[in-house]
Coordinates of C-alpha atoms and ligand atoms in Angstrom, one line a residue:
M1 CA 28.0 58.0 25.6
C2 CA 25.2 60.0 24.6
G3 CA 21.8 58.7 25.1
I4 CA 19.3 59.2 22.1
V5 CA 15.3 58.4 21.3
G6 CA 13.6 58.6 18.3
Y7 CA 10.1 58.1 17.4
V8 CA 7.2 58.1 15.2
G9 CA 3.6 56.7 15.6
P10 CA 0.1 58.1 17.1
Q11 CA 0.9 58.5 20.7
D12 CA 2.7 62.5 21.7
A13 CA 5.8 62.3 20.5
R14 CA 6.9 64.4 23.6
D15 CA 6.0 62.3 26.1
V16 CA 7.1 59.0 24.3
I17 CA 11.0 61.3 24.0
L18 CA 11.2 62.6 27.6
E19 CA 10.1 58.7 29.3
G20 CA 13.6 57.6 27.2
L21 CA 15.5 60.1 27.8
R22 CA 14.7 60.1 31.7
R23 CA 15.5 55.4 31.3
L24 CA 19.1 56.6 29.2
E25 CA 19.7 59.5 31.1
Y26 CA 22.7 57.5 32.7
R27 CA 24.6 57.1 29.3
G28 CA 25.0 61.4 30.1
Y29 CA 24.1 63.9 31.6
D30 CA 25.7 67.2 30.2
S31 CA 22.6 68.5 28.8
A32 CA 19.5 67.1 27.7
G33 CA 17.0 68.6 23.7
I34 CA 14.3 67.6 22.2
A35 CA 12.7 68.3 18.6
V36 CA 9.3 67.8 17.4
V37 CA 7.8 68.1 14.1
A38 CA 4.5 70.3 14.3
D39 CA 2.4 71.9 11.1
G40 CA 6.0 71.7 9.0
L41 CA 7.7 73.3 11.3
L42 CA 10.5 71.9 13.9
S43 CA 10.5 73.5 16.7
S44 CA 13.2 71.8 19.8
V45 CA 14.7 73.0 23.4
K46 CA 17.6 72.2 24.5
K47 CA 19.5 73.0 28.1
A48 CA 23.0 72.6 30.1
G49 CA 23.0 69.9 33.1
K50 CA 20.2 67.4 33.9
L51 CA 17.1 66.0 32.5
A52 CA 15.3 67.7 35.4
N53 CA 16.1 71.5 33.1
L54 CA 14.7 70.8 30.0
E55 CA 11.9 69.1 31.9
K56 CA 11.2 72.4 34.2
V57 CA 11.8 74.7 30.5
L58 CA 9.8 72.3 28.6
A59 CA 7.1 72.7 31.3
E60 CA 7.2 76.7 30.9
H61 CA 7.4 76.8 27.6
P62 CA 5.9 73.3 25.9
L63 CA 6.5 72.4 22.4
P64 CA 3.7 71.4 20.6
A65 CA 2.0 67.9 19.9
A66 CA 4.0 65.7 17.8
T67 CA 3.7 62.7 16.3
V68 CA 7.4 62.4 15.2
G69 CA 10.3 63.7 17.5
I70 CA 14.0 62.8 18.4
G71 CA 15.7 63.0 22.1
H72 CA 19.2 63.4 23.1
T73 CA 20.8 63.6 26.0
R74 CA 25.0 64.0 25.8
W75 CA 28.2 63.6 27.2
A76 CA 30.3 66.1 25.8
T77 CA 33.4 65.1 23.5
H78 CA 33.6 68.3 21.0
G79 CA 32.4 71.4 23.1
G80 CA 31.5 71.9 26.6
P81 CA 27.8 70.8 27.8
T82 CA 26.5 74.4 27.3
D83 CA 22.9 74.7 26.0
R84 CA 24.2 75.3 22.7
N85 CA 25.8 72.6 22.0
A86 CA 23.1 70.8 23.2
H87 CA 21.3 68.6 20.7
P88 CA 19.0 68.4 18.5
H89 CA 20.8 70.6 16.3
V90 CA 19.1 71.8 13.1
S91 CA 21.3 72.9 10.3
A92 CA 20.8 76.7 9.4
D93 CA 18.2 76.3 6.5
G94 CA 15.4 74.9 9.7
S95 CA 15.0 72.1 7.3
V96 CA 16.3 69.5 9.1
A97 CA 17.1 68.5 12.9
V98 CA 19.6 66.2 13.9
I99 CA 21.1 64.0 17.0
H100 CA 24.7 62.0 17.7
N101 CA 26.2 60.0 19.5
G102 CA 30.0 58.9 19.1
I103 CA 32.6 61.2 17.3
I104 CA 32.9 62.8 13.6
E105 CA 36.8 62.5 13.2
N106 CA 36.6 64.4 9.8
F107 CA 34.3 67.1 11.5
A108 CA 36.8 69.9 11.3
A109 CA 37.6 69.9 7.4
L110 CA 33.8 69.2 7.1
R111 CA 33.3 73.0 9.3
A112 CA 35.9 74.6 7.2
E113 CA 34.0 73.6 4.1
C114 CA 30.1 74.3 5.4
E115 CA 32.1 77.4 6.3
A116 CA 33.0 78.8 2.9
Q117 CA 29.7 77.8 1.3
G118 CA 28.4 80.7 4.1
V119 CA 27.7 78.1 6.7
E120 CA 27.1 79.9 10.5
F121 CA 28.1 77.4 13.0
R122 CA 26.4 77.7 16.0
S123 CA 28.0 75.9 18.6
E124 CA 31.3 74.2 18.9
T125 CA 30.3 70.0 17.9
D126 CA 31.4 67.9 15.8
T127 CA 28.0 67.3 15.6
E128 CA 26.5 71.0 13.9
V129 CA 27.8 69.5 10.8
A130 CA 26.4 66.5 10.0
A131 CA 23.0 69.2 10.3
H132 CA 23.9 71.5 7.3
L133 CA 25.4 67.9 5.6
L134 CA 22.1 66.5 5.9
A135 CA 20.4 69.9 5.1
A136 CA 23.0 70.1 1.8
A137 CA 21.7 66.5 0.4
Y138 CA 18.1 67.0 1.6
A139 CA 17.6 69.8 -1.0
D140 CA 19.4 68.3 -3.4
T141 CA 17.3 64.7 -3.4
P142 CA 14.2 64.9 -5.1
E143 CA 10.8 65.1 -3.6
G144 CA 9.6 62.3 -2.9
P145 CA 9.4 59.0 -1.1
G146 CA 12.8 58.0 0.9
R147 CA 14.2 61.7 0.8
L148 CA 14.9 62.4 3.9
A149 CA 17.2 58.3 4.0
E150 CA 18.4 58.9 0.4
A151 CA 20.2 61.9 1.8
M152 CA 21.5 60.4 4.9
R153 CA 23.0 57.9 3.1
V154 CA 24.9 60.4 1.2
I155 CA 25.8 62.5 4.8
S156 CA 27.1 59.6 6.4
R157 CA 29.4 57.9 2.9
R158 CA 31.2 61.4 4.0
L159 CA 31.8 60.9 7.4
E160 CA 34.9 59.5 9.7
G161 CA 35.0 58.2 12.5
A162 CA 32.0 56.3 15.2
F163 CA 28.3 58.4 14.6
T164 CA 25.1 57.5 14.8
L165 CA 22.6 60.3 13.5
V166 CA 18.9 60.1 13.4
A167 CA 16.9 62.7 11.3
T168 CA 13.8 64.8 11.5
A169 CA 12.7 67.3 8.3
A170 CA 10.3 69.4 8.9
T171 CA 8.6 69.1 5.8
E172 CA 8.2 65.3 6.5
P173 CA 5.1 64.8 10.3
D174 CA 5.4 60.7 9.6
T175 CA 8.8 59.8 8.7
L176 CA 12.6 59.7 11.1
V177 CA 15.4 58.7 9.2
A178 CA 18.9 57.3 11.7
A179 CA 22.8 56.6 10.4
R180 CA 24.9 53.7 12.1
R181 CA 28.3 53.2 12.2
S182 CA 29.9 51.8 15.3
S183 CA 28.1 53.9 17.9
P184 CA 24.7 51.9 19.8
L185 CA 20.9 52.0 17.5
V186 CA 18.6 49.9 17.6
V187 CA 15.1 49.8 16.6
G188 CA 11.7 49.8 18.4
V189 CA 8.5 48.3 16.6
G190 CA 5.2 49.1 18.3
D191 CA 1.3 48.7 17.0
G192 CA 1.7 51.0 14.6
E193 CA 4.8 52.8 16.1
Y194 CA 8.5 52.7 15.6
F195 CA 10.7 54.1 18.1
L196 CA 14.8 54.7 17.7
G197 CA 17.3 53.8 21.2
S198 CA 20.4 53.8 21.7
D199 CA 19.5 50.9 24.4
V200 CA 16.1 48.8 25.0
A201 CA 15.9 51.3 28.4
A202 CA 14.7 54.0 26.1
F203 CA 10.9 52.0 24.8
I204 CA 10.7 49.2 26.3
A205 CA 7.7 50.6 28.4
H206 CA 6.1 50.5 25.1
T207 CA 7.7 47.5 23.4
R208 CA 10.1 44.2 23.4
E209 CA 9.5 43.3 19.9
A210 CA 13.1 45.2 18.2
R211 CA 15.2 44.8 15.6
E212 CA 18.8 44.5 15.2
L213 CA 20.6 47.4 13.3
G214 CA 24.7 46.7 11.8
Q215 CA 27.3 48.7 10.9
D216 CA 27.4 51.0 8.3
Q217 CA 23.3 51.0 8.4
V218 CA 20.9 53.3 7.4
V219 CA 17.2 53.0 8.5
E220 CA 14.2 55.2 7.3
I221 CA 11.0 54.4 9.6
D222 CA 7.6 55.6 8.4
R223 CA 4.6 55.4 9.7
H224 CA 2.7 54.2 6.6
R225 CA 5.2 52.7 5.1
G226 CA 6.6 50.7 7.4
L227 CA 10.1 50.0 8.2
T228 CA 13.3 50.2 5.5
V229 CA 17.0 49.5 5.7
T230 CA 19.9 50.1 3.8
D231 CA 23.4 50.1 3.2
F232 CA 25.1 53.2 2.7
F233 CA 24.8 52.8 -0.9
G234 CA 20.8 52.1 -1.0
A235 CA 21.2 48.5 -1.0
A236 CA 18.7 46.6 1.4
V237 CA 19.0 44.9 3.8
E238 CA 16.3 42.6 5.8
P239 CA 17.1 43.7 9.7
K240 CA 17.4 40.9 12.7
A241 CA 14.5 40.5 15.0
Y242 CA 14.3 39.8 18.5
T243 CA 12.2 40.1 21.6
V244 CA 14.1 42.2 24.7
D245 CA 13.6 39.7 27.9
W246 CA 13.9 42.9 30.5
D247 CA 10.7 44.2 31.5
A248 CA 9.8 47.8 32.2
A249 CA 10.0 47.1 35.1
A250 CA 13.1 46.0 35.6
A251 CA 14.4 49.8 34.7
E252 CA 12.8 51.4 37.2
K253 CA 14.3 51.7 41.0
G254 CA 11.7 49.8 42.4
G255 CA 11.5 51.4 46.3
Y256 CA 14.9 52.0 45.9
D257 CA 16.6 55.9 46.9
W258 CA 19.5 55.0 44.0
F259 CA 19.1 52.2 41.7
M260 CA 22.7 51.4 43.1
L261 CA 21.9 50.7 46.0
K262 CA 18.6 48.7 43.7
E263 CA 21.6 47.1 41.7
I264 CA 23.0 46.5 44.5
A265 CA 20.0 44.3 46.4
E266 CA 20.1 41.8 42.8
Q267 CA 23.2 40.3 42.8
P268 CA 22.3 37.1 44.4
Q269 CA 19.5 36.3 42.3
A270 CA 21.9 37.9 38.7
I271 CA 24.1 35.5 39.7
A272 CA 21.1 32.9 40.1
D273 CA 20.3 34.6 36.5
T274 CA 24.0 33.7 35.0
L275 CA 24.5 30.6 35.9
L276 CA 21.1 29.1 34.8
G277 CA 20.7 26.4 32.6
R278 CA 24.6 26.3 32.4
L279 CA 24.8 23.8 35.8
G280 CA 23.6 20.8 34.0
S281 CA 22.3 17.8 36.6
Q282 CA 25.7 16.0 36.1
G283 CA 27.8 18.2 37.4
E284 CA 29.1 19.4 33.5
L285 CA 28.7 23.0 32.1
V286 CA 26.5 24.0 29.1
L287 CA 27.3 26.9 27.4
D288 CA 25.6 27.0 24.1
E289 CA 26.3 30.2 23.9
V290 CA 29.6 29.7 22.8
R291 CA 29.6 28.8 19.1
L292 CA 33.6 27.9 19.2
S293 CA 33.8 23.7 18.1
D294 CA 35.5 21.4 21.6
Q295 CA 38.8 20.9 19.2
E296 CA 39.0 25.6 18.6
L297 CA 39.0 25.6 22.2
R298 CA 41.3 22.6 22.6
D299 CA 43.7 23.9 19.6
I300 CA 43.6 27.3 22.3
D301 CA 47.5 27.9 23.7
K302 CA 47.2 31.9 25.2
I303 CA 43.9 33.7 26.3
F304 CA 44.1 37.8 26.4
V305 CA 41.4 39.4 29.0
V306 CA 40.3 43.1 27.6
A307 CA 38.5 45.1 29.3
C308 CA 38.3 48.5 30.4
G309 CA 36.9 50.0 34.6
T310 CA 35.5 47.8 36.2
A311 CA 35.0 44.5 33.7
F312 CA 39.2 45.2 33.6
H313 CA 38.9 44.3 37.5
A314 CA 36.9 40.9 36.7
G315 CA 38.9 40.3 33.6
M316 CA 42.0 40.3 36.3
I317 CA 40.4 38.7 39.0
A318 CA 39.4 35.7 35.6
K319 CA 43.9 35.2 35.5
Y320 CA 44.1 33.4 38.5
A321 CA 40.9 31.3 38.2
I322 CA 41.9 30.2 34.4
E323 CA 45.1 29.9 34.4
H324 CA 44.4 28.1 37.6
W325 CA 41.4 25.1 36.0
T326 CA 43.5 25.3 32.8
R327 CA 47.1 26.2 33.0
I328 CA 47.0 28.4 29.9
P329 CA 48.3 31.5 29.8
V330 CA 46.2 34.2 30.2
E331 CA 46.9 38.0 30.5
V332 CA 45.0 40.6 31.3
E333 CA 44.9 43.8 29.0
L334 CA 43.0 47.1 29.6
A335 CA 40.9 47.5 26.8
S336 CA 42.5 51.1 25.6
E337 CA 46.4 50.0 25.8
F338 CA 45.4 46.8 23.6
R339 CA 45.9 47.1 19.9
Y340 CA 48.3 50.2 20.5
R341 CA 50.9 47.7 21.6
D342 CA 50.6 45.3 18.6
P343 CA 50.3 41.9 21.1
V344 CA 50.9 39.1 19.4
L345 CA 47.9 36.8 18.1
D346 CA 46.3 34.5 15.7
R347 CA 44.6 31.9 15.5
S348 CA 45.1 29.7 18.6
T349 CA 44.7 33.1 21.0
L350 CA 41.6 33.4 23.0
V351 CA 40.9 37.0 22.9
V352 CA 37.6 37.5 26.4
V353 CA 36.5 41.3 25.6
I354 CA 33.8 41.6 28.8
S355 CA 31.9 44.6 28.9
Q356 CA 28.6 44.9 30.2
S357 CA 27.0 47.6 27.5
G358 CA 28.6 45.3 25.0
E359 CA 29.3 49.3 23.5
T360 CA 32.1 50.9 24.9
M361 CA 34.5 51.8 21.9
D362 CA 37.6 51.4 23.4
T363 CA 36.7 47.2 24.2
L364 CA 35.0 47.2 20.7
M365 CA 37.8 48.3 19.2
A366 CA 40.4 45.9 21.4
L367 CA 37.4 43.0 19.8
R368 CA 38.2 44.7 15.7
H369 CA 42.0 44.3 16.4
A370 CA 41.9 40.8 17.4
K371 CA 39.3 39.8 14.9
D372 CA 41.3 41.3 12.3
Q373 CA 44.5 39.3 13.6
K374 CA 42.3 36.0 13.4
A375 CA 42.3 35.7 17.6
R376 CA 38.7 33.9 18.4
V377 CA 36.8 36.7 20.1
L378 CA 34.6 35.6 22.6
A379 CA 32.6 38.4 24.3
I380 CA 30.6 38.5 28.2
C381 CA 28.0 40.9 28.0
N382 CA 24.7 42.3 29.5
A383 CA 22.8 43.9 27.3
N384 CA 21.4 41.8 24.6
G385 CA 22.1 42.8 21.1
S386 CA 24.9 44.9 21.5
T387 CA 27.7 45.5 19.5
I388 CA 30.9 43.9 21.0
P389 CA 28.4 40.8 21.2
R390 CA 27.5 40.9 17.8
E391 CA 31.1 41.2 16.1
S392 CA 32.1 38.3 18.4
D393 CA 32.7 35.0 17.8
A394 CA 30.7 33.4 20.4
V395 CA 29.3 35.3 23.5
L396 CA 28.2 34.7 27.2
Y397 CA 25.7 36.9 28.1
T398 CA 25.6 37.5 32.4
H399 CA 21.4 38.0 32.0
A400 CA 22.0 40.8 34.9
G401 CA 19.0 42.8 33.9
P402 CA 19.2 46.1 33.4
E403 CA 22.4 47.8 35.0
V404 CA 21.3 52.1 35.8
A405 CA 23.6 53.1 37.5
V406 CA 26.7 54.5 36.2
A407 CA 28.9 52.5 38.6
S408 CA 28.5 48.8 37.8
T409 CA 28.1 46.1 41.0
K410 CA 25.5 43.4 39.4
G411 CA 27.1 44.2 36.1
F412 CA 30.3 42.7 37.9
L413 CA 30.3 40.2 40.3
T414 CA 28.3 38.3 36.6
Q415 CA 30.9 39.2 35.0
L416 CA 32.9 37.3 37.6
V417 CA 31.1 34.0 37.2
A418 CA 30.7 34.5 33.5
C419 CA 34.4 34.3 34.1
Y420 CA 34.0 31.5 35.7
L421 CA 32.4 29.4 33.7
V422 CA 34.5 30.0 30.7
G423 CA 37.6 28.6 33.2
L424 CA 36.2 26.0 34.0
F425 CA 34.3 25.6 30.6
L426 CA 37.2 25.3 29.2
A427 CA 39.1 22.9 31.9
Q428 CA 36.2 21.1 31.1
V429 CA 36.4 20.8 27.2
R430 CA 40.7 20.7 27.3
G431 CA 40.0 18.0 29.9
V432 CA 43.1 19.2 32.0
K433 CA 40.3 18.7 35.3
Y434 CA 38.4 15.9 36.1
E435 CA 34.2 15.6 35.9
D436 CA 34.2 15.8 40.1
E437 CA 36.4 18.3 39.6
V438 CA 34.4 20.1 37.8
S439 CA 31.3 19.5 39.7
A440 CA 33.3 20.7 42.5
V441 CA 33.9 23.5 41.7
V442 CA 29.9 24.0 40.1
D443 CA 28.3 23.1 43.6
D444 CA 30.5 25.7 45.0
L445 CA 29.3 28.6 42.4
R446 CA 25.1 27.7 42.6
R447 CA 26.4 28.6 46.6
L448 CA 26.7 31.9 46.0
P449 CA 23.7 33.8 45.2
E450 CA 23.4 32.6 49.4
A451 CA 26.5 33.7 50.0
V452 CA 25.9 37.2 48.8
A453 CA 22.8 37.0 50.0
E454 CA 24.2 36.5 53.3
V455 CA 26.2 39.1 53.3
L456 CA 24.5 41.9 51.9
A457 CA 21.6 41.1 55.5
A458 CA 24.8 41.6 57.5
M459 CA 25.2 45.4 56.3
E460 CA 23.8 48.1 58.9
P461 CA 27.0 47.8 61.0
V462 CA 28.9 48.1 57.3
R463 CA 26.8 51.4 56.6
E464 CA 26.7 52.6 60.0
L465 CA 30.7 52.4 59.3
A466 CA 30.7 54.6 55.9
R467 CA 29.3 57.3 58.2
S468 CA 31.9 57.8 60.0
L469 CA 34.7 57.5 57.2
A470 CA 32.2 60.9 54.7
D471 CA 35.3 63.1 55.8
A472 CA 38.2 60.8 54.8
D473 CA 40.7 62.8 52.8
T474 CA 42.3 59.5 51.6
I475 CA 40.6 55.6 51.9
L476 CA 43.6 53.1 51.1
F477 CA 42.4 49.6 50.0
L478 CA 44.3 46.4 50.6
G479 CA 44.1 42.7 49.0
R480 CA 46.9 40.4 47.5
H481 CA 46.2 37.2 45.1
V482 CA 42.5 37.7 44.2
G483 CA 41.9 40.4 46.6
Y484 CA 44.4 42.7 45.2
P485 CA 42.1 43.5 42.3
V486 CA 39.2 43.3 44.8
A487 CA 40.9 46.0 46.6
L488 CA 41.3 47.8 42.7
E489 CA 37.7 47.3 42.2
G490 CA 36.5 48.9 46.0
A491 CA 39.1 51.8 45.1
L492 CA 37.5 53.2 42.3
K493 CA 34.2 52.8 43.2
L494 CA 34.8 55.0 45.9
K495 CA 36.6 57.8 43.4
E496 CA 33.6 57.2 40.8
L497 CA 31.2 57.8 43.7
A498 CA 32.8 59.6 46.3
Y499 CA 34.7 61.6 44.6
I500 CA 37.8 60.4 47.8
H501 CA 41.5 60.0 47.2
A502 CA 41.3 56.3 47.2
E503 CA 44.4 53.8 46.0
G504 CA 44.2 49.6 45.8
F505 CA 47.3 48.2 46.4
A506 CA 48.7 44.7 45.8
A507 CA 49.5 44.5 50.4
G508 CA 53.1 42.9 49.2
E509 CA 53.1 46.2 48.0
L510 CA 52.8 48.0 50.8
K511 CA 56.8 48.0 52.2
H512 CA 58.0 49.3 48.1
G513 CA 56.3 52.2 49.1
P514 CA 52.7 53.2 49.4
I515 CA 53.5 52.6 53.9
A516 CA 54.5 56.0 53.0
V517 CA 51.3 57.4 52.5
V518 CA 49.7 56.1 55.9
D519 CA 49.6 57.9 58.9
Q520 CA 47.4 59.0 61.7
G521 CA 44.0 57.9 61.9
T522 CA 44.4 57.3 57.9
P523 CA 41.4 53.6 56.7
V524 CA 43.1 51.5 55.5
I525 CA 41.1 48.6 54.2
V526 CA 41.9 44.8 54.1
I527 CA 40.9 42.2 52.1
V528 CA 41.2 39.2 54.1
P529 CA 42.6 35.8 51.7
S530 CA 41.5 32.5 53.5
P531 CA 43.3 30.8 56.2
R532 CA 43.2 28.2 54.5
S533 CA 44.6 29.6 50.8
R534 CA 48.2 28.8 49.4
E535 CA 51.1 29.0 50.9
S536 CA 50.5 30.8 54.0
V537 CA 48.9 33.9 52.4
H538 CA 46.7 34.5 54.4
G539 CA 49.8 35.0 57.4
K540 CA 51.5 37.7 54.7
V541 CA 48.5 39.9 54.5
V542 CA 48.1 39.4 58.8
S543 CA 51.4 40.9 59.2
N544 CA 50.4 43.7 56.5
I545 CA 47.0 44.7 58.9
Q546 CA 49.9 44.6 62.0
E547 CA 52.2 47.0 59.7
V548 CA 49.9 49.8 58.9
R549 CA 48.4 49.4 62.3
A550 CA 51.8 49.6 64.0
R551 CA 51.8 53.1 61.7
G552 CA 48.7 55.1 63.4
A553 CA 45.8 53.5 60.3
R554 CA 42.5 52.6 61.2
T555 CA 42.2 49.8 60.1
I556 CA 38.6 48.3 58.4
V557 CA 39.6 44.4 57.6
I558 CA 37.4 41.8 55.4
A559 CA 37.5 38.9 56.6
E560 CA 35.7 35.0 56.6
E561 CA 33.9 33.6 59.4
G562 CA 36.1 32.0 62.1
D563 CA 39.3 33.5 61.2
E564 CA 40.3 34.8 64.3
D565 CA 43.6 35.4 63.3
V566 CA 43.0 39.2 62.7
V567 CA 40.6 39.6 65.6
P568 CA 43.5 41.8 67.7
Y569 CA 43.9 44.3 64.4
A570 CA 41.1 45.2 63.1
D571 CA 39.3 48.1 64.2
H572 CA 36.8 47.2 62.3
L573 CA 35.3 43.7 61.2
I574 CA 33.3 42.9 58.1
R575 CA 32.6 39.0 58.1
V576 CA 32.2 37.4 55.6
P577 CA 30.7 33.6 54.5
R578 CA 33.7 30.8 54.2
T579 CA 33.8 31.4 50.3
P580 CA 36.3 28.6 48.1
T581 CA 39.9 31.1 47.2
L582 CA 39.5 31.9 43.5
L583 CA 35.1 32.9 44.2
A584 CA 36.3 34.8 47.3
P585 CA 35.9 37.9 45.5
V586 CA 32.0 37.0 44.0
V587 CA 31.7 38.1 48.7
T588 CA 34.4 40.2 49.7
T589 CA 33.0 42.2 46.9
V590 CA 30.2 43.9 48.1
P591 CA 30.6 45.2 51.5
L592 CA 32.9 48.0 49.4
Q593 CA 29.7 48.8 47.4
V594 CA 27.8 49.3 50.3
L595 CA 30.7 51.4 51.5
A596 CA 30.9 53.7 48.3
C597 CA 27.5 53.3 47.8
E598 CA 26.8 54.8 51.5
I599 CA 29.8 56.9 52.1
A600 CA 28.6 59.4 48.7
A601 CA 25.3 59.4 50.0
T602 CA 26.1 60.7 53.1
R603 CA 28.3 63.3 51.4
G604 CA 25.7 64.6 49.3
L605 CA 26.0 63.5 45.9
D606 CA 24.3 61.9 43.0
V607 CA 24.7 58.4 43.5
D608 CA 23.5 56.9 40.6
Q609 CA 25.3 59.6 38.4
P610 CA 28.8 60.4 39.8
R611 CA 30.0 63.6 38.1
N612 CA 32.3 63.3 34.8
L613 CA 30.9 59.7 34.3
A614 CA 29.1 58.3 32.2
K615 CA 27.4 54.4 32.3
S616 CA 28.5 53.2 29.1
V617 CA 31.9 54.6 27.3
T618 CA 31.0 54.8 23.6
V619 CA 34.1 56.9 22.4
E620 CA 37.7 56.4 22.1
Ligands
LIG1 C1 32.4 53.5 32.5 C2 31.6 52.6 33.4 C3 32.5 52.1 34.5 C4 32.7 50.7 33.6 C5 32.9 51.5 32.3 C6 33.0 50.2 31.0 O1 33.7 53.6 32.3 O2 32.0 53.9 33.9 O3 31.4 51.8 35.0 O4 32.8 49.6 33.9 O5 33.2 52.4 31.4 O6 31.9 49.3 30.9 P1 31.8 48.2 29.8 O7 30.2 48.4 29.5 O8 32.7 47.7 28.7 O9 31.4 46.6 31.2

């Protein structure tokens, strides 16, 4: 996490940097800071808390106008969220300023080395060591073009861990330098100006022309000499150019109070965009970005789905669909656990990694482990050009557009749709489903945007219900089959947004323990499977509603239109359109998103930036 912005060009760098930080604040908001170079001096201001705190200080004590600057919004790892620990970090001699995303794992040894040379540290961060080392390397490098970049290469070779570092030097008003290992960084190329950002949102208001940076690369941007990319040893590298397909308006709130509300409302369109161009006219699937040959796909004998947080819940649902359609065994794993338990992987294993941001470090490390073991990796990802899809053998982009609210909504629904596409595609290629069976599911997929729009149009009672739940101490979620991961996702949303204790359970497990916590008035939200679902799962869940109600629970029931069995036991009934069992999570999740969002808003909380969280978690 942490948001990074850099600028060199004719505009006032102060404005460009602050605007970029506003767009990246979702990556971290413990503190923020900015540094500019003017008149041979580095000036910086940094402040704990949200960006607004920094803006207030800058309004009272403005920095000088400048043509080069760097800015940072932090999610603390080493050292608390204080003014001193905020970035940029300026070297003891005032020659360079540095911002950083990631963790420098050998910082303790390097700090001891600097201290032995008499450097006094002013923060508890791992980053500050990079500022002092860079200043020392800069002093040792002969003056002339490329000096700062050379110093950056020297220190990058010594740093261990994950880092994006961006630096400016007091005596170089036209130069920005950055290094990248594992943490994200993209370059924006405008007309006579250049931008650096953790992601393209940082500069999308200025340019859509971007350059991808690879692992272990250093980029030097000079206003006059342009862009130079090398590896850590100075060998020239040609960065890959691409055009960003989001526009600036997509990254704005568009009249909604919260990004999350906007992103919830965008879901029908986002799903349609995920499907766009992938459903052939004959009902077949066309997935060009899956760069694995049909033979490779036919050879797969095991699938792992690996992800974190909300994306993990998408993976849990994917298991039901992919196993059912392809008959290939599927295991779902939390990325943070995956590589540490030595999973059995080989060439015929497909690892599907799911990540909205494409930068989650746990997922990236799991991906690298899978590739080391020769498994094939397919990424389902939203952020174009991010690290995870770049390092995967194949990618299916969800095309949901920028997701800014920390809690994932359209990211999740589109991940689900992408998982369905992968499952059906495998079934199609391997010939385990007849063409008409595939095309019947394709028809069902085509109807999803409308079904979600229908749910959204009927959300007013859910908002009212949310207001009545705002004081609850605990809320339980029950579901079965694909409704179980939906229950987990509903509970996660509520925890992260409203800070209310919430748990999701497999409804069948209720009797094995969880029912003990049900008390008079405990709200229990039940996701009811379709009455058409297999082997009377529906009937069993209806019984579960009665069981919790008999123990005093206040029941909130999500059930499809026409399901009359639930009516006598529902204190509140939320209707969703009839949807095939495996696809139902796409509609049943929506009321839970709205509920969590409204409860948080009623409690006066920051819906888009909940405490302690970050959108993109780029540390392990
Ligand atoms: C963070 C976010 C979650 C998200 C998870 C995975 O924890 O707060 O909302 O689900 O990361 O993110 P990804 O970008 O990999 O989908």
